[in-house]
Short mmCIF file of C-alpha atoms in Angstrom, two decimals:
data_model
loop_
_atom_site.label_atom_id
_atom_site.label_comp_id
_atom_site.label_asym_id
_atom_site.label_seq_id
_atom_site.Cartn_x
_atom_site.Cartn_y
_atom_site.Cartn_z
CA UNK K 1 0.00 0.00 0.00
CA UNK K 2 1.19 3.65 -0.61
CA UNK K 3 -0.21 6.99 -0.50
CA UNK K 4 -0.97 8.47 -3.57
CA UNK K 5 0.88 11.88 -3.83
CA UNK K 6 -1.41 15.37 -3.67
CA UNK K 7 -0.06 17.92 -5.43
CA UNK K 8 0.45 22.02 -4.31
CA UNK K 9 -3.05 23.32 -4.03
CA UNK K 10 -4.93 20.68 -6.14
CA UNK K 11 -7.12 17.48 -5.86
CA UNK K 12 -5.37 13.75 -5.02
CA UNK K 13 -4.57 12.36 -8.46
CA UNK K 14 -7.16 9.72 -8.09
CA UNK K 15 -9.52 12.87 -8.57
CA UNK K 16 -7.37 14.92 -10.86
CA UNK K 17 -8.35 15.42 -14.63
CA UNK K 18 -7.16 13.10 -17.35
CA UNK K 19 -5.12 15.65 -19.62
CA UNK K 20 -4.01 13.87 -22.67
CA UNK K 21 -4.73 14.86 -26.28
CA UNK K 22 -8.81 15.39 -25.78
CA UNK K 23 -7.80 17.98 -23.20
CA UNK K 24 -4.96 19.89 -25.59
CA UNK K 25 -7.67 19.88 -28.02
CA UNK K 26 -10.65 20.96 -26.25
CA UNK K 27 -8.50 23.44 -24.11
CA UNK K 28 -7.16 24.70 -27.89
CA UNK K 29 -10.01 26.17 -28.82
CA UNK K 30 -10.61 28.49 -25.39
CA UNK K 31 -6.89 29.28 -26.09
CA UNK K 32 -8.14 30.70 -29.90
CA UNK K 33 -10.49 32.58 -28.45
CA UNK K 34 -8.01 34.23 -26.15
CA UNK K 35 -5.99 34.57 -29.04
CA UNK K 36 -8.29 36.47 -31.28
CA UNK K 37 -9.23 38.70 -28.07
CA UNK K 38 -5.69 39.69 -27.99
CA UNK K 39 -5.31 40.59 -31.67
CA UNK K 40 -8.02 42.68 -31.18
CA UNK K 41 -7.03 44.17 -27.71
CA UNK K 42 -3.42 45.14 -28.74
CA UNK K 43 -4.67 46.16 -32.36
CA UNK K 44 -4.97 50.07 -31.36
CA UNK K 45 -0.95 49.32 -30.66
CA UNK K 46 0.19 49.47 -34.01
CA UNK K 47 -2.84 51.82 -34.86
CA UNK K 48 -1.81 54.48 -32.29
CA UNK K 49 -0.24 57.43 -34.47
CA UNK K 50 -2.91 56.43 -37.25
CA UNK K 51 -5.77 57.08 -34.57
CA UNK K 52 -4.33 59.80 -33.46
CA UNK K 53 -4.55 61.43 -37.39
CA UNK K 54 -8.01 59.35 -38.16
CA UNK K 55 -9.65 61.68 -34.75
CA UNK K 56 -7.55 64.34 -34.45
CA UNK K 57 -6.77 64.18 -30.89
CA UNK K 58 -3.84 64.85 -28.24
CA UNK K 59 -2.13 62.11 -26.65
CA UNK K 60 -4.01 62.05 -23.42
CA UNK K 61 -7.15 61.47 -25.65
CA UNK K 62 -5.43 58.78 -27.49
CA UNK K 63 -4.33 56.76 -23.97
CA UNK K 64 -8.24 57.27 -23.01
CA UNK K 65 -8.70 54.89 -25.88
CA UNK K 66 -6.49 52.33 -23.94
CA UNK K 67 -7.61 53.52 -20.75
CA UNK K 68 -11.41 52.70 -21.05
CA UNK K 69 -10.56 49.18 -22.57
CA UNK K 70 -8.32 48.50 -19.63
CA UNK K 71 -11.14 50.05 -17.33
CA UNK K 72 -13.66 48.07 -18.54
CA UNK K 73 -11.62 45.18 -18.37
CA UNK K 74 -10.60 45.27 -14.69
CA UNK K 75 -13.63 46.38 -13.32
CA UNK K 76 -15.28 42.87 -15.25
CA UNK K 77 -12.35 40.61 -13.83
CA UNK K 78 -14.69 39.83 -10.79
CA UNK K 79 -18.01 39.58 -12.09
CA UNK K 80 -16.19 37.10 -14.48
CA UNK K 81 -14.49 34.98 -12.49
CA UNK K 82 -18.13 34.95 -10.76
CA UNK K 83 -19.69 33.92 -13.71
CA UNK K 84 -17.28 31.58 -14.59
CA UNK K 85 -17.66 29.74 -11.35
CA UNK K 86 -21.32 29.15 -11.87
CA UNK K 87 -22.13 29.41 -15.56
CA UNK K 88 -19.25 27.65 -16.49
CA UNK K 89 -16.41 27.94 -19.32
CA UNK K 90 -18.68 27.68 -22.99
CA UNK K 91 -20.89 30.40 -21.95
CA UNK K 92 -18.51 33.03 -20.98
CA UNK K 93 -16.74 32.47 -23.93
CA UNK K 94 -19.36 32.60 -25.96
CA UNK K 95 -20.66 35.72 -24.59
CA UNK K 96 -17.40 37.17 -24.70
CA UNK K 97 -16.86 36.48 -28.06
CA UNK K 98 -20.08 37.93 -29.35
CA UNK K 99 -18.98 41.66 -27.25
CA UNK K 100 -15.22 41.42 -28.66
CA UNK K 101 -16.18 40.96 -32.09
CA UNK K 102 -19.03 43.23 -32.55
CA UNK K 103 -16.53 45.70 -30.84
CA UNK K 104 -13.59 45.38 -32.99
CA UNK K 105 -16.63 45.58 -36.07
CA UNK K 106 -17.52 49.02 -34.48
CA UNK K 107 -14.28 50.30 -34.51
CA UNK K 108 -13.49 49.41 -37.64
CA UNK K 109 -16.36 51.82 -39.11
CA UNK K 110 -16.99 54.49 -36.01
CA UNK K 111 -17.17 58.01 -37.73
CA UNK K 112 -16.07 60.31 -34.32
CA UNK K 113 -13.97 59.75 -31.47
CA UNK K 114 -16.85 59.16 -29.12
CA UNK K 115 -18.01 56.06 -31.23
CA UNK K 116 -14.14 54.46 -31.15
CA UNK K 117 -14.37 55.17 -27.91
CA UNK K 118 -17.59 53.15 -27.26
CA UNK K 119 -16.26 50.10 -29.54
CA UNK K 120 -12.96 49.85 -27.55
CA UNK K 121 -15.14 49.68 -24.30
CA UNK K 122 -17.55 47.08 -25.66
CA UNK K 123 -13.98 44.98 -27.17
CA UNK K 124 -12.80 45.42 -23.29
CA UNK K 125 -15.71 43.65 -22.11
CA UNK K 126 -15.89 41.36 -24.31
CA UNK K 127 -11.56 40.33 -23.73
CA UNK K 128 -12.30 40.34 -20.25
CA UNK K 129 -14.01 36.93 -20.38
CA UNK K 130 -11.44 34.82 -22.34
CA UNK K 131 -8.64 34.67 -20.00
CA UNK K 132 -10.08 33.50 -16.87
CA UNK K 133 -11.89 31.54 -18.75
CA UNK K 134 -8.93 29.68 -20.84
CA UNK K 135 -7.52 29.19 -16.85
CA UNK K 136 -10.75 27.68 -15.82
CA UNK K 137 -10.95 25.24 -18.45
CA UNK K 138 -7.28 24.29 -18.11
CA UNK K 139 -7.92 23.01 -14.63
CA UNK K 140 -10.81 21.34 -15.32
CA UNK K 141 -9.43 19.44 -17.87
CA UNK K 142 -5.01 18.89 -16.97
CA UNK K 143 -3.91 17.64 -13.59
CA UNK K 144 -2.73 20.50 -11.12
CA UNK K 145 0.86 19.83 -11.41
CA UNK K 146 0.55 21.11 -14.64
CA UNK K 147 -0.79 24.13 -13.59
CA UNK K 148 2.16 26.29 -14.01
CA UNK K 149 2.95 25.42 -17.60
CA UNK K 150 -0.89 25.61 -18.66
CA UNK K 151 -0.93 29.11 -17.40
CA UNK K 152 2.04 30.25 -19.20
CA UNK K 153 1.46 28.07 -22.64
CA UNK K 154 -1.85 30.32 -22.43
CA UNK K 155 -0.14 33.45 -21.99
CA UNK K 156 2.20 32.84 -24.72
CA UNK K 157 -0.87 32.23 -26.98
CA UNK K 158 -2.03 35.47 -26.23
CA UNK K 159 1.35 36.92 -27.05
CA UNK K 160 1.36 35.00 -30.60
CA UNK K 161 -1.75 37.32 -30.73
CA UNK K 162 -0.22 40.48 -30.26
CA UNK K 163 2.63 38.88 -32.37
CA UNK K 164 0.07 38.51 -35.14
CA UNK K 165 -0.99 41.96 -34.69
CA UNK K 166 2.06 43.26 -34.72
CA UNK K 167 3.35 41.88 -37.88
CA UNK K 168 -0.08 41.17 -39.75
CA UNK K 169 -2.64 43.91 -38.88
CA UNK K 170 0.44 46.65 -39.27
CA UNK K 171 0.46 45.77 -42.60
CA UNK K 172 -2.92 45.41 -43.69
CA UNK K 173 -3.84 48.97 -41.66
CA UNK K 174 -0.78 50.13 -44.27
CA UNK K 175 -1.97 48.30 -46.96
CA UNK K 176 -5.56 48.51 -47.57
CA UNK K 177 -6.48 51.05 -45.40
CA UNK K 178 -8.48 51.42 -41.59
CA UNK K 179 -12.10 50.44 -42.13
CA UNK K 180 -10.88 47.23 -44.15
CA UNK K 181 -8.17 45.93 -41.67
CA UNK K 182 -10.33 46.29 -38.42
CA UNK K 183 -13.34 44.45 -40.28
CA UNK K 184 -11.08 42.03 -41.67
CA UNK K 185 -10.08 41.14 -38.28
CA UNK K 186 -13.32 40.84 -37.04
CA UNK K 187 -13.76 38.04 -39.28
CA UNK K 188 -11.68 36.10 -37.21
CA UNK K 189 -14.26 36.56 -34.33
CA UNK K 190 -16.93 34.40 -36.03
CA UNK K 191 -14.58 31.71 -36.57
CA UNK K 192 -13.72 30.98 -33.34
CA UNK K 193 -17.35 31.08 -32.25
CA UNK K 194 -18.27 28.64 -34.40
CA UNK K 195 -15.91 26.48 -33.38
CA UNK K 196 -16.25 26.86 -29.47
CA UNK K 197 -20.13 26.06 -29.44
CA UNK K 198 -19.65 23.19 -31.97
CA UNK K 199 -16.36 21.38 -29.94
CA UNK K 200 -16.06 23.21 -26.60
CA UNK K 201 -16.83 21.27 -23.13
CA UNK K 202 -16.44 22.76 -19.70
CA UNK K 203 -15.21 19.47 -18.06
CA UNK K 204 -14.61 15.37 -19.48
CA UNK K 205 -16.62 13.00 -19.36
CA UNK K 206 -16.84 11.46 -14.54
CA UNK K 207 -15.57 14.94 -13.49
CA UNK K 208 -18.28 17.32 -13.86
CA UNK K 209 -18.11 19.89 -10.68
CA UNK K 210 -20.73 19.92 -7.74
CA UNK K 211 -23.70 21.54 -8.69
CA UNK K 212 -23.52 25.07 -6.96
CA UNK K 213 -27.06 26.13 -5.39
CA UNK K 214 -28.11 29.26 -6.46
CA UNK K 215 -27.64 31.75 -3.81
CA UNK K 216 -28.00 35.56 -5.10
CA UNK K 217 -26.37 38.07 -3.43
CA UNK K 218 -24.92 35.88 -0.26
CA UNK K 219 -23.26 33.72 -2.91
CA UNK K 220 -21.38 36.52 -4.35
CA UNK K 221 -20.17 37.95 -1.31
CA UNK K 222 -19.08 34.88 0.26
CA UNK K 223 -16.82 34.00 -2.86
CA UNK K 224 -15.24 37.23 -3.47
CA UNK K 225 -14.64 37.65 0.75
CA UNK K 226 -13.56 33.97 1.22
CA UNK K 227 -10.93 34.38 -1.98
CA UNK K 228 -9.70 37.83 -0.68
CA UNK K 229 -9.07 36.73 2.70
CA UNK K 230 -6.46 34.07 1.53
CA UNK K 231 -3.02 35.63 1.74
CA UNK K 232 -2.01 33.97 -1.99
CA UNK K 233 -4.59 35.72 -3.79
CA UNK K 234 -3.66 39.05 -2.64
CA UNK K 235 0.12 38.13 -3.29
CA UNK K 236 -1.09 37.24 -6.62
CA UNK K 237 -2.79 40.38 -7.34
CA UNK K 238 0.12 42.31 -6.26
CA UNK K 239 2.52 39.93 -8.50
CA UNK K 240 0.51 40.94 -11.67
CA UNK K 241 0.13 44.29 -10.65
CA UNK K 242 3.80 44.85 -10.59
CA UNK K 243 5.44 42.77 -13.03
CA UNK K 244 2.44 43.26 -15.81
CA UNK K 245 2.33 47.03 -16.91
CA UNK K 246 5.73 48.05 -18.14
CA UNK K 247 5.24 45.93 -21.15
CA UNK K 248 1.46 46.04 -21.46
CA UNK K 249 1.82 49.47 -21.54
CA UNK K 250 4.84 49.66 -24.07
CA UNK K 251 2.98 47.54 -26.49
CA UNK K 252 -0.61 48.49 -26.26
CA UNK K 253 0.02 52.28 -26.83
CA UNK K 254 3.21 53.93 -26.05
CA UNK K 255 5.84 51.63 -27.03
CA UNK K 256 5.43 53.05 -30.95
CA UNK K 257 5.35 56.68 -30.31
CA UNK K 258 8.38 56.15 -27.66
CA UNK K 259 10.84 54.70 -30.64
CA UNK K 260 9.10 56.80 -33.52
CA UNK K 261 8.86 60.40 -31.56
CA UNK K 262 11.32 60.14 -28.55
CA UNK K 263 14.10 57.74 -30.35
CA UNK K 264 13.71 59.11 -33.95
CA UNK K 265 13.19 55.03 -35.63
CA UNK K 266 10.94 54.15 -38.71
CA UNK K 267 8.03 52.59 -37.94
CA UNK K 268 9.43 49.71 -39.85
CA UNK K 269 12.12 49.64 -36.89
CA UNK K 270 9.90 50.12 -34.02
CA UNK K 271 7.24 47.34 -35.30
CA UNK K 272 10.44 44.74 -35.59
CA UNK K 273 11.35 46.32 -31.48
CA UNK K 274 7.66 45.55 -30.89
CA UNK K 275 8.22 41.98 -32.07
CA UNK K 276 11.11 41.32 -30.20
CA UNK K 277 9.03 42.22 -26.90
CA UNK K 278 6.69 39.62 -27.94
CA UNK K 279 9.39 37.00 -28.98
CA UNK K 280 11.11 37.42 -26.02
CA UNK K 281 7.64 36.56 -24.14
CA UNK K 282 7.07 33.42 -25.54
CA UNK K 283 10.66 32.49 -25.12
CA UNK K 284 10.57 33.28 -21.10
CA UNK K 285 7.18 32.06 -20.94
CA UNK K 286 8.39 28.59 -21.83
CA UNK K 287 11.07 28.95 -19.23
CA UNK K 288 9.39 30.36 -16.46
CA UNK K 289 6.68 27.73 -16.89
CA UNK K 290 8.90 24.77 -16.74
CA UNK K 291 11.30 26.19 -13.59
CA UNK K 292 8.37 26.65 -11.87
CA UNK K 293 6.79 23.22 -12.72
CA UNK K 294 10.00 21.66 -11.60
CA UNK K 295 10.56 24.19 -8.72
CA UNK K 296 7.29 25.41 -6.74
CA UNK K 297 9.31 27.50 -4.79
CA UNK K 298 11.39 29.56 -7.70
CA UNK K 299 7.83 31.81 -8.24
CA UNK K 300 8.67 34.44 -5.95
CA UNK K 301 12.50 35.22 -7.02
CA UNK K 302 11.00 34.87 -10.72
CA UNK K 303 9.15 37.51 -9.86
CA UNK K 304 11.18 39.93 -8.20
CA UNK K 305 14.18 39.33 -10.44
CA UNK K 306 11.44 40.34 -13.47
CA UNK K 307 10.76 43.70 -11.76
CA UNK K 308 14.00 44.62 -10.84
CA UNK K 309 15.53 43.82 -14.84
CA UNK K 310 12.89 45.93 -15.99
CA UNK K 311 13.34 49.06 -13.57
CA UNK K 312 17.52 48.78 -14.20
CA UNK K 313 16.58 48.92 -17.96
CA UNK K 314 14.20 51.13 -18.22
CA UNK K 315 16.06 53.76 -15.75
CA UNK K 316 19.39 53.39 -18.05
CA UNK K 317 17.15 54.27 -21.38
CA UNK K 318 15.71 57.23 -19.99
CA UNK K 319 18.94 58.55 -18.61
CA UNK K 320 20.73 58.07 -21.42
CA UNK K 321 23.01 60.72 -22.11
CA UNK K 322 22.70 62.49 -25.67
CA UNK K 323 19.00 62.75 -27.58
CA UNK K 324 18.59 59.45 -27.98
CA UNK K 325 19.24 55.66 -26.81
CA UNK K 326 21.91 53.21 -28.90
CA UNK K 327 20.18 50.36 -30.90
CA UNK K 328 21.81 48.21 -28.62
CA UNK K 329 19.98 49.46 -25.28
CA UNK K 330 16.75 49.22 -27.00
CA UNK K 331 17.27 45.84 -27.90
CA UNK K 332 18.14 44.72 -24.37
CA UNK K 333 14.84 46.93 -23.52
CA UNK K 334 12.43 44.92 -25.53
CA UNK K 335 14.02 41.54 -24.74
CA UNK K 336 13.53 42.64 -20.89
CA UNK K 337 10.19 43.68 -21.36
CA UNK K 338 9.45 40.23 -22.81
CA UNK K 339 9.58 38.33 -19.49
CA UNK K 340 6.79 40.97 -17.70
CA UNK K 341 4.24 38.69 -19.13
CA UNK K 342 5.60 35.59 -18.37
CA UNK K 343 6.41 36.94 -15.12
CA UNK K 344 2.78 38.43 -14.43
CA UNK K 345 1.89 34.91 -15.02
CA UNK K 346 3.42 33.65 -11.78
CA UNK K 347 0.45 35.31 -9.79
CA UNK K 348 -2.00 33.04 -11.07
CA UNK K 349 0.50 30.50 -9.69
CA UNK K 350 0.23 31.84 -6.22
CA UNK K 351 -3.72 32.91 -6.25
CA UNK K 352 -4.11 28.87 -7.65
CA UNK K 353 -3.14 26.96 -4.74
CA UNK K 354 -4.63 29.17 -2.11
CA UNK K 355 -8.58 28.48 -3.47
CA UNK K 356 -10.03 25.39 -3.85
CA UNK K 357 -11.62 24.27 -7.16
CA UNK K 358 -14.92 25.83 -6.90
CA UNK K 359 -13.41 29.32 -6.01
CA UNK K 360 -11.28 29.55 -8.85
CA UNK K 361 -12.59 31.67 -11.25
CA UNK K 362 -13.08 34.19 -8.55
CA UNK K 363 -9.62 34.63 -7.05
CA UNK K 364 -7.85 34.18 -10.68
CA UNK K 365 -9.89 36.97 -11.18
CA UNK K 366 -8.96 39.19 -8.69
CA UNK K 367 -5.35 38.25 -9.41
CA UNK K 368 -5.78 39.47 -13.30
CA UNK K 369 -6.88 42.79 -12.07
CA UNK K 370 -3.77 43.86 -10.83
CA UNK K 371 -1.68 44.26 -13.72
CA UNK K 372 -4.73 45.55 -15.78
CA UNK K 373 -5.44 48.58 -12.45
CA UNK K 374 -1.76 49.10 -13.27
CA UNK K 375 -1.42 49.27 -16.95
CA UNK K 376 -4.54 51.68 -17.08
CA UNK K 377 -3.47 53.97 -14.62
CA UNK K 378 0.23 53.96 -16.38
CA UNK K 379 -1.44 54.79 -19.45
CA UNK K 380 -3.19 57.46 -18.48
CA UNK K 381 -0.48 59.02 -16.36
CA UNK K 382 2.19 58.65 -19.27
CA UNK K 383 -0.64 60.43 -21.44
CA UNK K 384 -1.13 63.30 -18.94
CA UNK K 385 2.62 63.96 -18.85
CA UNK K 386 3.71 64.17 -22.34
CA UNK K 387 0.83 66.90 -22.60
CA UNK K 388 2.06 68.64 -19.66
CA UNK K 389 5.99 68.08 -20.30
CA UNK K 390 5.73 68.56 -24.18
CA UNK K 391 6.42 64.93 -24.91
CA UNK K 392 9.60 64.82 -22.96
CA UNK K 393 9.06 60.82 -22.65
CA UNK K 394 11.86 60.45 -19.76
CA UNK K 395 9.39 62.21 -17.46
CA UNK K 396 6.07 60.55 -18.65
CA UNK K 397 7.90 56.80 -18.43
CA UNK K 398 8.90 58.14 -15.01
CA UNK K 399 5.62 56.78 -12.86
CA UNK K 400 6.70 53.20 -14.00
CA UNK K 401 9.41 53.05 -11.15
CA UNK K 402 6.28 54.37 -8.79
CA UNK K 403 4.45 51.62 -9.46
CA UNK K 404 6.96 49.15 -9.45
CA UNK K 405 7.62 50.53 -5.92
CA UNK K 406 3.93 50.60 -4.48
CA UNK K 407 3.85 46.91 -6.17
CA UNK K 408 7.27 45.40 -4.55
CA UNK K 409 6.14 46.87 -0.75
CA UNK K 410 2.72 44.92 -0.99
CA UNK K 411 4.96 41.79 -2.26
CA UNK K 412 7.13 41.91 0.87
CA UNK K 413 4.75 42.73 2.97
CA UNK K 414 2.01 38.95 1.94
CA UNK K 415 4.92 36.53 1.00
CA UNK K 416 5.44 35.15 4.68
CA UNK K 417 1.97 34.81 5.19
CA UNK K 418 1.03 33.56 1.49
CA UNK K 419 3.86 30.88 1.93
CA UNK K 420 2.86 29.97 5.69
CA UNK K 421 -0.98 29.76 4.99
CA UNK K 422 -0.02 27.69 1.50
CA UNK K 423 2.65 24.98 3.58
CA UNK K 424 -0.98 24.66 6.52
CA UNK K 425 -3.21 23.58 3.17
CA UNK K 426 -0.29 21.41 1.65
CA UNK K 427 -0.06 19.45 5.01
CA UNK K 428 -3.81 18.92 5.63
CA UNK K 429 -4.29 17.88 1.83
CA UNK K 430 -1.67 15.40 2.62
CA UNK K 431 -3.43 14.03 6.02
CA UNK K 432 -6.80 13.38 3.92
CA UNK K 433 -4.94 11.80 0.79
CA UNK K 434 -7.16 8.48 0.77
CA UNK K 435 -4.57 5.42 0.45
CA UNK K 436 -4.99 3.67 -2.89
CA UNK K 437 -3.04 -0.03 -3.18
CA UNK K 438 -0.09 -0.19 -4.77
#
């Protein structure tokens, strides 16, 4: 007779899900629809200057653009992970979907600035079901050890997204024109719709979740109090928050104007420094994923090792003496910037073993508002400066390190307690693991 082993934070693996190829392809098609939502999301990246031209506006009007998606999407991350918990994966997606698409659609042909600005908000809400979503359905359908790597194969999907609209939406804005790119795009929408209500299932076959009875109001405040109180989903949050925005930032909206206006580059330059951010992110995704598969407790110097690369970096390009940065610098920029996703990912990975299944959706939730809180209020705060500085960049790009600061303090300040409170659940999950024979 022997025990059977219980991983970190997740069900005995007499109870665990199956994984194998039914899972990678079911769990394939949330991933396209994450992918599509962040084609669409990171599409006014590359179409920055040309909004700026299409409406006529300032620069603090443009980051509103970014600002309201990013609003929209954080204040939703809740009420998702809510939803997700009782409606279950399919229909959030679906949903989601629908708002995305028609979005994008409505940007595509919106006459004024206050009709983009409506589109981006309804492309927001729509984006702000897929990823917590995609997590959802990767637990339900992989065993929790491979928790780690699911979350950050996921993210770099969503950064083959922004690779896609980097490279292919660039062009086609260049080539044939606004109305015709963004309503090309949309096209890709309907595709993945179709194929999540034809081939999508929230859960296989003997491992469909305890019903949930419907309890209104006392339901919602019990989940979103019960995952709060746990000291890894607040350490999550506070991972995303401060690891997320520097690139999020840099590649939804700033990061062209920076190397066009502030470093004097082509656009053809800047788009290929663009790419390198998100090459770099699928590179360190990988990485991260596996080291922390293999080694539970490499998560938090991950982290931390992230955030302080990025602030060295960044502070060295701004300083730079003369008018602008060499090539070189803004290389080793980009590739840094490349591991804040990966590294935002590692919140999920302290948020995941801190709730138990049927809490999921809402603490991964809570954890992906972080870095979205701190990417909008970046945006909006680089925005306000370069009006009020006259585009001097080095002060706008300033409030990163404030943020980065805020963000490292709440980090110090949870880890002892995340790790204590997460070592109490490991030990009692390994007192109940039922004995299986040999």
């Amino acid at each position: 007779m022997r025990p059977a082993t219980a991983q970190p934070g997740g069900p005995s693996p007499e109870g665990a899900p199956p994984g194998g190829r039914r899972a990678a392809a079911v769990w394939g098609i949330g991933v396209s629809v994450y992918f599509v939502a962040v084609i669409f999301r990171t599409s006014l990246g590359v179409a920055g200057l040309d909004a700026a031209d299409r409406f006529d506006v300032g620069a603090s009007a443009l980051s509103t653009f970014s600002i309201l998606q990013l609003l929209v999407y954080a204040g939703m991350q809740i009420p998702v992970g809510l939803l997700v918990d009782r409606l279950g994966t399919k229909k959030v997606l679906a949903i989601g979907t629908v708002l995305f698409t028609a979005g994008q659609l409505g940007f595509a042909f919106s006459p004024s600035y206050g009709t983009a600005l409506a589109s981006r908000a309804l492309l927001g809400c729509g984006d702000a079901m897929t990823f917590i979503s995609v997590l959802r359905l990767g637990t339900r359908w992989f065993p929790a050890r491979r928790g780690p790597l699911i979350a950050q194969l996921a993210g770099l999907a969503g950064m083959a997204g922004n690779l896609v609209s980097t490279l292919v939406l660039a062009r086609l804005l260049h080539g044939v024109g606004w109305t015709a790119a963004f309503a090309g795009s949309a096209g890709a929408g309907a595709v993945v719709l179709v194929l999540l209500l034809l081939f999508l299932k929230d859960h296989p076959e003997g491992h469909e979740p305890a019903p949930l009875p419907h309890q209104g109001a006392a339901y919602v405040r019990r989940q979103i109090a019960t995952s709060w109180r746990e000291p890894g989903t607040r350490l999550g949050l506070w991972v995303h928050f401060t690891t997320q925005f520097p690139a999020m930032v840099f590649l939804l909206l700033w990061g062209m104007p920076f190397l066009v206006e502030a470093q004097g580059l082509s656009r053809a330059t800047a788009g290929e420094l663009l790419t390198l951010v998100v090459l770099s992110n699928m590179v360190v995704g990988l990485v991260y994923g596996q080291v922390v598969a293999r080694h539970h407790e490499a998560r938090l110097p991950l982290a931390l090792g992230t955030v302080g690369a990025t602030a060295v970096v960044w502070a060295t390009t701004l300083v730079w003496p003369g008018a602008t940065a060499p090539m070189w610098l803004l290389v080793v920029l980009c590739a840094v910037l490349g591991a804040c996703g990966p590294a935002s990912m590692l919140g999920f990975d302290f948020a995941r073993p801190a709730n138990p299944p049927e809490r999921q959706g809402t603490a991964s939730g809570i954890t992906n508002m972080g870095g979205f809180v701190a990417s909008m209020t970046t945006l909006f705060a680089v925005g306000v400066l370069l009006d009020a500085s006259g585009d001097d960049y080095s002060i706008a790009f300033s409030v990163v390190f404030v943020l980065q600061a805020l963000g490292v303090s709440q980090i110090l300040r949870l880890r002892k307690r995340a790790a204590r409170r997460e070592r109490e659940r490991l030990v009692a999950s390994r007192v109940e693991t039922v004995h299986v024979p040999a």
